[in-house]
Amino acid sequence: MKNKHIVFLFSLFLFFLQCKNSTESVDEGYAAPVFPETKEITVECLNDSFIFDIGGIDQLDTLLICSGKTDINDYVFHLFSKNSGAYIKSFGTIGQGPCEISWPVMGYSTDRKEDKVYCYDAMQTKMVEYAIRNHNGEIVVEANEYMLPPETKNTRGDMCFSIGNGQFITAYSSFFGNSYRFIKTASVDTVSTCNEYPRLNEPDEFIAVEHSYFSYMGRLAVKPNGKKFVHATWSGCILEIFDCKETIRPSVTKRFFEPEYKVTKKNVKYPFVQCAENVVNGIWGMACTDARIYAKYRDDSRYKNSGTLIAVFDWEGNPAGMLHFDDGLYDVVIENNDKYGYAIMRDKKDEGIKLVKFKID
């Protein structure tokens, strides 16, 4: 009987080692995602009369928000009706004074429950908050500003996202040598930090190169309910998903395409990592719903130089589908029901940039 127990325990140990090795090999290996289907998406023009700039797009309730300076006014943000596409109002003053922001604006985010827009001004190291209110049928915008904790001071504007309840997820630029990769912060205090990176192929003495790769080549987006966020790279593709309901905790890592980059100097404290030439794979931007991650995807093995691909993943990093657009999308936002989306688009005929709507399901 004793020998049988020994054999059983030994077999269990071998099984554990096999599973562990199998898990490690999956985690460390690269495997291109396989999507179950590709949908051809037709867009509906909502507005092509406004002079759009190449900026971002987001939503609040029945409103769409587009960023970018135009010839119509000197404001940064512009509101449109989600239903009709009609222009409503602009806001966001450029300058160095109270509640003013620097140009160019690198990025912004929204708190959809509170109807607020947040813009982190990296040049002035301050957060500017815009509360959008409907007062007697008129849209009113109230601006306020405050400082975030000092750990976030070198964050780029496109790497600072609201997760609701007055909290934010930020990612730093390694050029400045901050201590943390991701920071969960409130308006006054740091709540949680994370400094974990997937290892690449650099030797230990050049680990700063790996950190710089994820900083310079990274894209960030958050789940609307504020409980998770996703980070992905665009010169090669590694997709990471993090839990942030309480503390920041790595959840899923998917190695889709091996990173391709070049470094000016490796033996420096803050190396500058650039995109390698002729890179054909990567993720260039993302929009999230509570069920899906929509990633602006580059894969020249299909649809080479033809329109835009949006890769769809679930929150476990599994491929769920692919959307193909004939024209080029600059930025996209998706309704939380995963049925409709909106985008800033330039058409093939080069007739300018327009605001469009499209059906997914």
JSON list of N, CA and C in Angstrom, two decimals, residues 88-141:
[
{"chain": "A", "resi": 88, "resn": "ILE", "atom": "N", "xyz": [-23.01, 70.53, -31.77]},
{"chain": "A", "resi": 88, "resn": "ILE", "atom": "CA", "xyz": [-23.71, 71.17, -30.66]},
{"chain": "A", "resi": 88, "resn": "ILE", "atom": "C", "xyz": [-22.89, 72.28, -30.02]},
{"chain": "A", "resi": 89, "resn": "LYS", "atom": "N", "xyz": [-21.66, 71.96, -29.62]},
{"chain": "A", "resi": 89, "resn": "LYS", "atom": "CA", "xyz": [-20.90, 72.93, -28.84]},
{"chain": "A", "resi": 89, "resn": "LYS", "atom": "C", "xyz": [-19.43, 72.54, -28.79]},
{"chain": "A", "resi": 90, "resn": "SER", "atom": "N", "xyz": [-18.53, 73.52, -28.57]},
{"chain": "A", "resi": 90, "resn": "SER", "atom": "CA", "xyz": [-17.11, 73.28, -28.37]},
{"chain": "A", "resi": 90, "resn": "SER", "atom": "C", "xyz": [-16.69, 73.80, -26.99]},
{"chain": "A", "resi": 91, "resn": "PHE", "atom": "N", "xyz": [-15.63, 73.20, -26.45]},
{"chain": "A", "resi": 91, "resn": "PHE", "atom": "CA", "xyz": [-15.11, 73.65, -25.15]},
{"chain": "A", "resi": 91, "resn": "PHE", "atom": "C", "xyz": [-13.65, 73.22, -25.05]},
{"chain": "A", "resi": 92, "resn": "GLY", "atom": "N", "xyz": [-12.98, 73.69, -24.00]},
{"chain": "A", "resi": 92, "resn": "GLY", "atom": "CA", "xyz": [-11.57, 73.37, -23.78]},
{"chain": "A", "resi": 92, "resn": "GLY", "atom": "C", "xyz": [-10.65, 74.47, -24.30]},
{"chain": "A", "resi": 93, "resn": "THR", "atom": "N", "xyz": [-10.32, 75.43, -23.43]},
{"chain": "A", "resi": 93, "resn": "THR", "atom": "CA", "xyz": [-9.51, 76.58, -23.83]},
{"chain": "A", "resi": 93, "resn": "THR", "atom": "C", "xyz": [-8.03, 76.25, -23.76]},
{"chain": "A", "resi": 94, "resn": "ILE", "atom": "N", "xyz": [-7.30, 76.67, -24.77]},
{"chain": "A", "resi": 94, "resn": "ILE", "atom": "CA", "xyz": [-5.86, 76.46, -24.83]},
{"chain": "A", "resi": 94, "resn": "ILE", "atom": "C", "xyz": [-5.14, 77.62, -24.14]},
{"chain": "A", "resi": 95, "resn": "GLY", "atom": "N", "xyz": [-4.19, 77.30, -23.28]},
{"chain": "A", "resi": 95, "resn": "GLY", "atom": "CA", "xyz": [-3.44, 78.34, -22.60]},
{"chain": "A", "resi": 95, "resn": "GLY", "atom": "C", "xyz": [-2.75, 77.82, -21.35]},
{"chain": "A", "resi": 96, "resn": "GLN", "atom": "N", "xyz": [-2.22, 78.75, -20.56]},
{"chain": "A", "resi": 96, "resn": "GLN", "atom": "CA", "xyz": [-1.48, 78.40, -19.35]},
{"chain": "A", "resi": 96, "resn": "GLN", "atom": "C", "xyz": [-2.21, 78.83, -18.08]},
{"chain": "A", "resi": 97, "resn": "GLY", "atom": "N", "xyz": [-3.43, 79.32, -18.21]},
{"chain": "A", "resi": 97, "resn": "GLY", "atom": "CA", "xyz": [-4.17, 79.81, -17.06]},
{"chain": "A", "resi": 97, "resn": "GLY", "atom": "C", "xyz": [-4.98, 78.72, -16.39]},
{"chain": "A", "resi": 98, "resn": "PRO", "atom": "N", "xyz": [-5.78, 79.10, -15.38]},
{"chain": "A", "resi": 98, "resn": "PRO", "atom": "CA", "xyz": [-6.63, 78.14, -14.68]},
{"chain": "A", "resi": 98, "resn": "PRO", "atom": "C", "xyz": [-7.60, 77.44, -15.64]},
{"chain": "A", "resi": 99, "resn": "CYS", "atom": "N", "xyz": [-7.65, 76.12, -15.54]},
{"chain": "A", "resi": 99, "resn": "CYS", "atom": "CA", "xyz": [-8.53, 75.28, -16.36]},
{"chain": "A", "resi": 99, "resn": "CYS", "atom": "C", "xyz": [-8.21, 75.36, -17.86]},
{"chain": "A", "resi": 100, "resn": "GLU", "atom": "N", "xyz": [-7.05, 75.91, -18.21]},
{"chain": "A", "resi": 100, "resn": "GLU", "atom": "CA", "xyz": [-6.62, 75.92, -19.61]},
{"chain": "A", "resi": 100, "resn": "GLU", "atom": "C", "xyz": [-5.61, 74.79, -19.84]},
{"chain": "A", "resi": 101, "resn": "ILE", "atom": "N", "xyz": [-5.55, 74.30, -21.07]},
{"chain": "A", "resi": 101, "resn": "ILE", "atom": "CA", "xyz": [-4.69, 73.16, -21.38]},
{"chain": "A", "resi": 101, "resn": "ILE", "atom": "C", "xyz": [-3.73, 73.49, -22.52]},
{"chain": "A", "resi": 102, "resn": "SER", "atom": "N", "xyz": [-2.65, 72.74, -22.55]},
{"chain": "A", "resi": 102, "resn": "SER", "atom": "CA", "xyz": [-1.62, 72.97, -23.57]},
{"chain": "A", "resi": 102, "resn": "SER", "atom": "C", "xyz": [-1.99, 72.26, -24.87]},
{"chain": "A", "resi": 103, "resn": "TRP", "atom": "N", "xyz": [-1.47, 72.81, -25.95]},
{"chain": "A", "resi": 103, "resn": "TRP", "atom": "CA", "xyz": [-1.65, 72.20, -27.27]},
{"chain": "A", "resi": 103, "resn": "TRP", "atom": "C", "xyz": [-0.30, 71.69, -27.77]},
{"chain": "A", "resi": 104, "resn": "PRO", "atom": "N", "xyz": [-0.22, 70.52, -28.37]},
{"chain": "A", "resi": 104, "resn": "PRO", "atom": "CA", "xyz": [-1.34, 69.64, -28.72]},
{"chain": "A", "resi": 104, "resn": "PRO", "atom": "C", "xyz": [-1.83, 68.80, -27.54]},
{"chain": "A", "resi": 105, "resn": "VAL", "atom": "N", "xyz": [-3.10, 68.44, -27.57]},
{"chain": "A", "resi": 105, "resn": "VAL", "atom": "CA", "xyz": [-3.68, 67.57, -26.55]},
{"chain": "A", "resi": 105, "resn": "VAL", "atom": "C", "xyz": [-3.37, 66.13, -26.93]},
{"chain": "A", "resi": 106, "resn": "MET", "atom": "N", "xyz": [-2.69, 65.42, -26.03]},
{"chain": "A", "resi": 106, "resn": "MET", "atom": "CA", "xyz": [-2.25, 64.05, -26.33]},
{"chain": "A", "resi": 106, "resn": "MET", "atom": "C", "xyz": [-3.38, 63.02, -26.18]},
{"chain": "A", "resi": 107, "resn": "GLY", "atom": "N", "xyz": [-4.34, 63.29, -25.31]},
{"chain": "A", "resi": 107, "resn": "GLY", "atom": "CA", "xyz": [-5.40, 62.32, -25.11]},
{"chain": "A", "resi": 107, "resn": "GLY", "atom": "C", "xyz": [-6.36, 62.78, -24.03]},
{"chain": "A", "resi": 108, "resn": "TYR", "atom": "N", "xyz": [-7.48, 62.07, -23.91]},
{"chain": "A", "resi": 108, "resn": "TYR", "atom": "CA", "xyz": [-8.47, 62.39, -22.89]},
{"chain": "A", "resi": 108, "resn": "TYR", "atom": "C", "xyz": [-9.31, 61.15, -22.65]},
{"chain": "A", "resi": 109, "resn": "SER", "atom": "N", "xyz": [-10.14, 61.17, -21.60]},
{"chain": "A", "resi": 109, "resn": "SER", "atom": "CA", "xyz": [-11.00, 60.04, -21.29]},
{"chain": "A", "resi": 109, "resn": "SER", "atom": "C", "xyz": [-12.29, 60.56, -20.67]},
{"chain": "A", "resi": 110, "resn": "THR", "atom": "N", "xyz": [-13.24, 59.66, -20.42]},
{"chain": "A", "resi": 110, "resn": "THR", "atom": "CA", "xyz": [-14.53, 60.06, -19.90]},
{"chain": "A", "resi": 110, "resn": "THR", "atom": "C", "xyz": [-14.93, 59.21, -18.70]},
{"chain": "A", "resi": 111, "resn": "ASP", "atom": "N", "xyz": [-15.75, 59.80, -17.85]},
{"chain": "A", "resi": 111, "resn": "ASP", "atom": "CA", "xyz": [-16.47, 59.08, -16.80]},
{"chain": "A", "resi": 111, "resn": "ASP", "atom": "C", "xyz": [-17.93, 59.12, -17.23]},
{"chain": "A", "resi": 112, "resn": "ARG", "atom": "N", "xyz": [-18.42, 58.02, -17.80]},
{"chain": "A", "resi": 112, "resn": "ARG", "atom": "CA", "xyz": [-19.75, 58.02, -18.41]},
{"chain": "A", "resi": 112, "resn": "ARG", "atom": "C", "xyz": [-20.86, 58.08, -17.38]},
{"chain": "A", "resi": 113, "resn": "LYS", "atom": "N", "xyz": [-20.62, 57.61, -16.17]},
{"chain": "A", "resi": 113, "resn": "LYS", "atom": "CA", "xyz": [-21.64, 57.67, -15.13]},
{"chain": "A", "resi": 113, "resn": "LYS", "atom": "C", "xyz": [-21.84, 59.10, -14.63]},
{"chain": "A", "resi": 114, "resn": "GLU", "atom": "N", "xyz": [-20.76, 59.85, -14.57]},
{"chain": "A", "resi": 114, "resn": "GLU", "atom": "CA", "xyz": [-20.82, 61.22, -14.05]},
{"chain": "A", "resi": 114, "resn": "GLU", "atom": "C", "xyz": [-20.87, 62.27, -15.15]},
{"chain": "A", "resi": 115, "resn": "ASP", "atom": "N", "xyz": [-20.85, 61.85, -16.43]},
{"chain": "A", "resi": 115, "resn": "ASP", "atom": "CA", "xyz": [-20.86, 62.78, -17.56]},
{"chain": "A", "resi": 115, "resn": "ASP", "atom": "C", "xyz": [-19.72, 63.79, -17.46]},
{"chain": "A", "resi": 116, "resn": "LYS", "atom": "N", "xyz": [-18.51, 63.26, -17.34]},
{"chain": "A", "resi": 116, "resn": "LYS", "atom": "CA", "xyz": [-17.33, 64.12, -17.22]},
{"chain": "A", "resi": 116, "resn": "LYS", "atom": "C", "xyz": [-16.27, 63.72, -18.24]},
{"chain": "A", "resi": 117, "resn": "VAL", "atom": "N", "xyz": [-15.52, 64.71, -18.69]},
{"chain": "A", "resi": 117, "resn": "VAL", "atom": "CA", "xyz": [-14.37, 64.52, -19.58]},
{"chain": "A", "resi": 117, "resn": "VAL", "atom": "C", "xyz": [-13.13, 64.91, -18.81]},
{"chain": "A", "resi": 118, "resn": "TYR", "atom": "N", "xyz": [-12.08, 64.09, -18.92]},
{"chain": "A", "resi": 118, "resn": "TYR", "atom": "CA", "xyz": [-10.83, 64.37, -18.21]},
{"chain": "A", "resi": 118, "resn": "TYR", "atom": "C", "xyz": [-9.69, 64.48, -19.22]},
{"chain": "A", "resi": 119, "resn": "CYS", "atom": "N", "xyz": [-8.90, 65.52, -19.06]},
{"chain": "A", "resi": 119, "resn": "CYS", "atom": "CA", "xyz": [-7.71, 65.71, -19.91]},
{"chain": "A", "resi": 119, "resn": "CYS", "atom": "C", "xyz": [-6.51, 65.95, -19.02]},
{"chain": "A", "resi": 120, "resn": "TYR", "atom": "N", "xyz": [-5.54, 65.04, -19.06]},
{"chain": "A", "resi": 120, "resn": "TYR", "atom": "CA", "xyz": [-4.32, 65.24, -18.29]},
{"chain": "A", "resi": 120, "resn": "TYR", "atom": "C", "xyz": [-3.33, 66.02, -19.14]},
{"chain": "A", "resi": 121, "resn": "ASP", "atom": "N", "xyz": [-2.96, 67.19, -18.65]},
{"chain": "A", "resi": 121, "resn": "ASP", "atom": "CA", "xyz": [-2.03, 68.07, -19.36]},
{"chain": "A", "resi": 121, "resn": "ASP", "atom": "C", "xyz": [-0.62, 67.78, -18.85]},
{"chain": "A", "resi": 122, "resn": "ALA", "atom": "N", "xyz": [0.13, 67.02, -19.63]},
{"chain": "A", "resi": 122, "resn": "ALA", "atom": "CA", "xyz": [1.47, 66.62, -19.20]},
{"chain": "A", "resi": 122, "resn": "ALA", "atom": "C", "xyz": [2.42, 67.81, -19.14]},
{"chain": "A", "resi": 123, "resn": "MET", "atom": "N", "xyz": [2.22, 68.81, -19.99]},
{"chain": "A", "resi": 123, "resn": "MET", "atom": "CA", "xyz": [3.09, 69.97, -19.99]},
{"chain": "A", "resi": 123, "resn": "MET", "atom": "C", "xyz": [2.95, 70.77, -18.70]},
{"chain": "A", "resi": 124, "resn": "GLN", "atom": "N", "xyz": [1.72, 70.86, -18.19]},
{"chain": "A", "resi": 124, "resn": "GLN", "atom": "CA", "xyz": [1.47, 71.62, -16.96]},
{"chain": "A", "resi": 124, "resn": "GLN", "atom": "C", "xyz": [1.26, 70.71, -15.75]},
{"chain": "A", "resi": 125, "resn": "THR", "atom": "N", "xyz": [1.40, 69.40, -15.96]},
{"chain": "A", "resi": 125, "resn": "THR", "atom": "CA", "xyz": [1.25, 68.38, -14.91]},
{"chain": "A", "resi": 125, "resn": "THR", "atom": "C", "xyz": [0.00, 68.61, -14.07]},
{"chain": "A", "resi": 126, "resn": "LYS", "atom": "N", "xyz": [-1.13, 68.75, -14.74]},
{"chain": "A", "resi": 126, "resn": "LYS", "atom": "CA", "xyz": [-2.39, 68.94, -14.02]},
{"chain": "A", "resi": 126, "resn": "LYS", "atom": "C", "xyz": [-3.51, 68.21, -14.76]},
{"chain": "A", "resi": 127, "resn": "MET", "atom": "N", "xyz": [-4.54, 67.86, -14.01]},
{"chain": "A", "resi": 127, "resn": "MET", "atom": "CA", "xyz": [-5.73, 67.27, -14.59]},
{"chain": "A", "resi": 127, "resn": "MET", "atom": "C", "xyz": [-6.81, 68.34, -14.72]},
{"chain": "A", "resi": 128, "resn": "VAL", "atom": "N", "xyz": [-7.41, 68.42, -15.91]},
{"chain": "A", "resi": 128, "resn": "VAL", "atom": "CA", "xyz": [-8.53, 69.34, -16.11]},
{"chain": "A", "resi": 128, "resn": "VAL", "atom": "C", "xyz": [-9.79, 68.50, -16.31]},
{"chain": "A", "resi": 129, "resn": "GLU", "atom": "N", "xyz": [-10.80, 68.80, -15.52]},
{"chain": "A", "resi": 129, "resn": "GLU", "atom": "CA", "xyz": [-12.06, 68.07, -15.53]},
{"chain": "A", "resi": 129, "resn": "GLU", "atom": "C", "xyz": [-13.15, 68.95, -16.13]},
{"chain": "A", "resi": 130, "resn": "TYR", "atom": "N", "xyz": [-13.92, 68.39, -17.06]},
{"chain": "A", "resi": 130, "resn": "TYR", "atom": "CA", "xyz": [-15.04, 69.11, -17.65]},
{"chain": "A", "resi": 130, "resn": "TYR", "atom": "C", "xyz": [-16.32, 68.35, -17.33]},
{"chain": "A", "resi": 131, "resn": "ALA", "atom": "N", "xyz": [-17.21, 68.96, -16.57]},
{"chain": "A", "resi": 131, "resn": "ALA", "atom": "CA", "xyz": [-18.50, 68.36, -16.26]},
{"chain": "A", "resi": 131, "resn": "ALA", "atom": "C", "xyz": [-19.52, 68.84, -17.29]},
{"chain": "A", "resi": 132, "resn": "ILE", "atom": "N", "xyz": [-20.16, 67.89, -17.98]},
{"chain": "A", "resi": 132, "resn": "ILE", "atom": "CA", "xyz": [-21.13, 68.21, -19.02]},
{"chain": "A", "resi": 132, "resn": "ILE", "atom": "C", "xyz": [-22.53, 68.13, -18.43]},
{"chain": "A", "resi": 133, "resn": "ARG", "atom": "N", "xyz": [-23.25, 69.25, -18.46]},
{"chain": "A", "resi": 133, "resn": "ARG", "atom": "CA", "xyz": [-24.58, 69.31, -17.86]},
{"chain": "A", "resi": 133, "resn": "ARG", "atom": "C", "xyz": [-25.61, 69.81, -18.87]},
{"chain": "A", "resi": 134, "resn": "ASN", "atom": "N", "xyz": [-26.83, 69.30, -18.73]},
{"chain": "A", "resi": 134, "resn": "ASN", "atom": "CA", "xyz": [-27.95, 69.79, -19.53]},
{"chain": "A", "resi": 134, "resn": "ASN", "atom": "C", "xyz": [-28.79, 70.70, -18.65]},
{"chain": "A", "resi": 135, "resn": "HIS", "atom": "N", "xyz": [-28.74, 71.99, -18.92]},
{"chain": "A", "resi": 135, "resn": "HIS", "atom": "CA", "xyz": [-29.46, 72.99, -18.11]},
{"chain": "A", "resi": 135, "resn": "HIS", "atom": "C", "xyz": [-30.54, 73.64, -18.96]},
{"chain": "A", "resi": 136, "resn": "ASN", "atom": "N", "xyz": [-31.78, 73.26, -18.67]},
{"chain": "A", "resi": 136, "resn": "ASN", "atom": "CA", "xyz": [-32.94, 73.79, -19.40]},
{"chain": "A", "resi": 136, "resn": "ASN", "atom": "C", "xyz": [-32.78, 73.62, -20.91]},
{"chain": "A", "resi": 137, "resn": "GLY", "atom": "N", "xyz": [-32.34, 72.43, -21.30]},
{"chain": "A", "resi": 137, "resn": "GLY", "atom": "CA", "xyz": [-32.21, 72.12, -22.72]},
{"chain": "A", "resi": 137, "resn": "GLY", "atom": "C", "xyz": [-30.93, 72.61, -23.38]},
{"chain": "A", "resi": 138, "resn": "GLU", "atom": "N", "xyz": [-30.07, 73.29, -22.62]},
{"chain": "A", "resi": 138, "resn": "GLU", "atom": "CA", "xyz": [-28.80, 73.78, -23.16]},
{"chain": "A", "resi": 138, "resn": "GLU", "atom": "C", "xyz": [-27.64, 73.03, -22.50]},
{"chain": "A", "resi": 139, "resn": "ILE", "atom": "N", "xyz": [-26.66, 72.64, -23.30]},
{"chain": "A", "resi": 139, "resn": "ILE", "atom": "CA", "xyz": [-25.48, 71.96, -22.80]},
{"chain": "A", "resi": 139, "resn": "ILE", "atom": "C", "xyz": [-24.54, 72.97, -22.17]},
{"chain": "A", "resi": 140, "resn": "VAL", "atom": "N", "xyz": [-24.23, 72.76, -20.89]},
{"chain": "A", "resi": 140, "resn": "VAL", "atom": "CA", "xyz": [-23.32, 73.65, -20.15]},
{"chain": "A", "resi": 140, "resn": "VAL", "atom": "C", "xyz": [-22.10, 72.84, -19.73]},
{"chain": "A", "resi": 141, "resn": "VAL", "atom": "N", "xyz": [-20.92, 73.42, -19.87]},
{"chain": "A", "resi": 141, "resn": "VAL", "atom": "CA", "xyz": [-19.67, 72.76, -19.51]},
{"chain": "A", "resi": 141, "resn": "VAL", "atom": "C", "xyz": [-19.01, 73.53, -18.38]}
]
